[in-house]
């Protein structure tokens, strides 16, 4: 098994949209209302054309097959990481991809730390980030998700 992270490109968009339409992934990632393919494509076209300079994304590839994505969203206050592994979970692939991505963004941007926000009820993702050195900050925010409040836990990882 060879895991790599590669630039997101046009050939990935159809598969990425398929994941957005997956009910289980919607709940885990907080997709309240999935976008149409056209809306989804327009969002990625904006990224590809440089209209989203605060966003940095990579495809997670296993043996030449797209299985996930990892992204960094930069704000003046904090840098946030987000990750979706749609296939081949619980076998180390996500951990390997995360480490590759963290090395890359630390080299590119020189960040001292990175944050993740995970829904409190998404225990699998909370365990994943904690296993990989992210620690809860004690901060919790609430979002509305499908008509109910849903707490988000903030985690932080020191990179230096």
Short mmCIF file of C-alpha atoms in Angstrom, two decimals, residues 47-121:
data_model
loop_
_atom_site.label_atom_id
_atom_site.label_comp_id
_atom_site.label_asym_id
_atom_site.label_seq_id
_atom_site.Cartn_x
_atom_site.Cartn_y
_atom_site.Cartn_z
CA UNK A 47 -10.24 27.05 -6.07
CA UNK A 48 -8.41 25.97 -9.24
CA UNK A 49 -8.41 29.54 -10.61
CA UNK A 50 -6.89 30.95 -7.40
CA UNK A 51 -10.04 32.65 -6.10
CA UNK A 52 -9.67 30.89 -2.74
CA UNK A 53 -6.15 31.84 -1.61
CA UNK A 54 -6.82 30.84 2.02
CA UNK A 55 -7.55 27.24 1.01
CA UNK A 56 -4.91 24.61 0.29
CA UNK A 57 -6.07 21.10 -0.69
CA UNK A 58 -4.55 17.75 -1.50
CA UNK A 59 -6.02 14.48 -2.74
CA UNK A 60 -5.24 11.38 -0.69
CA UNK A 61 -4.26 8.64 -3.10
CA UNK A 62 -3.71 4.97 -2.33
CA UNK A 63 -2.16 2.83 -5.02
CA UNK A 64 -3.13 5.39 -7.71
CA UNK A 65 -6.76 5.63 -6.49
CA UNK A 66 -8.42 8.68 -4.90
CA UNK A 67 -9.60 7.69 -1.41
CA UNK A 68 -9.79 11.00 0.43
CA UNK A 69 -8.84 14.63 0.68
CA UNK A 70 -7.11 16.83 3.20
CA UNK A 71 -7.28 20.58 3.32
CA UNK A 72 -5.97 23.59 5.16
CA UNK A 73 -8.08 26.70 5.66
CA UNK A 74 -6.06 29.71 6.76
CA UNK A 75 -7.48 32.63 8.71
CA UNK A 76 -5.54 35.51 10.26
CA UNK A 77 -6.12 33.99 13.71
CA UNK A 78 -5.76 30.26 13.07
CA UNK A 79 -5.04 27.57 10.51
CA UNK A 80 -7.62 24.77 10.35
CA UNK A 81 -7.18 21.31 8.90
CA UNK A 82 -10.00 19.19 7.53
CA UNK A 83 -9.84 15.64 6.29
CA UNK A 84 -12.11 13.08 4.68
CA UNK A 85 -11.03 9.50 4.15
CA UNK A 86 -13.91 7.95 2.22
CA UNK A 87 -12.38 4.50 1.70
CA UNK A 88 -9.85 2.23 3.42
CA UNK A 89 -10.48 3.52 6.94
CA UNK A 90 -8.86 2.21 10.11
CA UNK A 91 -5.78 0.79 8.42
CA UNK A 92 -3.27 3.62 8.83
CA UNK A 93 -3.91 5.34 5.51
CA UNK A 94 -5.38 8.48 7.11
CA UNK A 95 -2.53 8.74 9.59
CA UNK A 96 0.06 8.46 6.85
CA UNK A 97 -1.72 11.04 4.68
CA UNK A 98 -2.10 13.40 7.63
CA UNK A 99 1.60 13.21 8.44
CA UNK A 100 2.55 13.85 4.81
CA UNK A 101 0.21 16.85 4.70
CA UNK A 102 1.41 18.28 8.03
CA UNK A 103 5.03 18.06 6.87
CA UNK A 104 4.14 19.78 3.61
CA UNK A 105 2.14 22.66 5.10
CA UNK A 106 4.72 23.22 7.83
CA UNK A 107 7.43 23.49 5.17
CA UNK A 108 5.32 25.71 2.89
CA UNK A 109 3.78 28.01 5.47
CA UNK A 110 6.01 27.69 8.56
CA UNK A 111 3.08 27.35 10.91
CA UNK A 112 3.67 26.69 14.60
CA UNK A 113 0.36 24.93 15.14
CA UNK A 114 -2.78 23.81 13.40
CA UNK A 115 -6.35 23.34 14.59
CA UNK A 116 -9.14 20.90 13.79
CA UNK A 117 -12.83 21.22 14.56
CA UNK A 118 -14.65 17.93 14.98
CA UNK A 119 -18.27 17.27 15.89
CA UNK A 120 -18.52 15.98 19.44
CA UNK A 121 -20.63 13.03 18.27
#
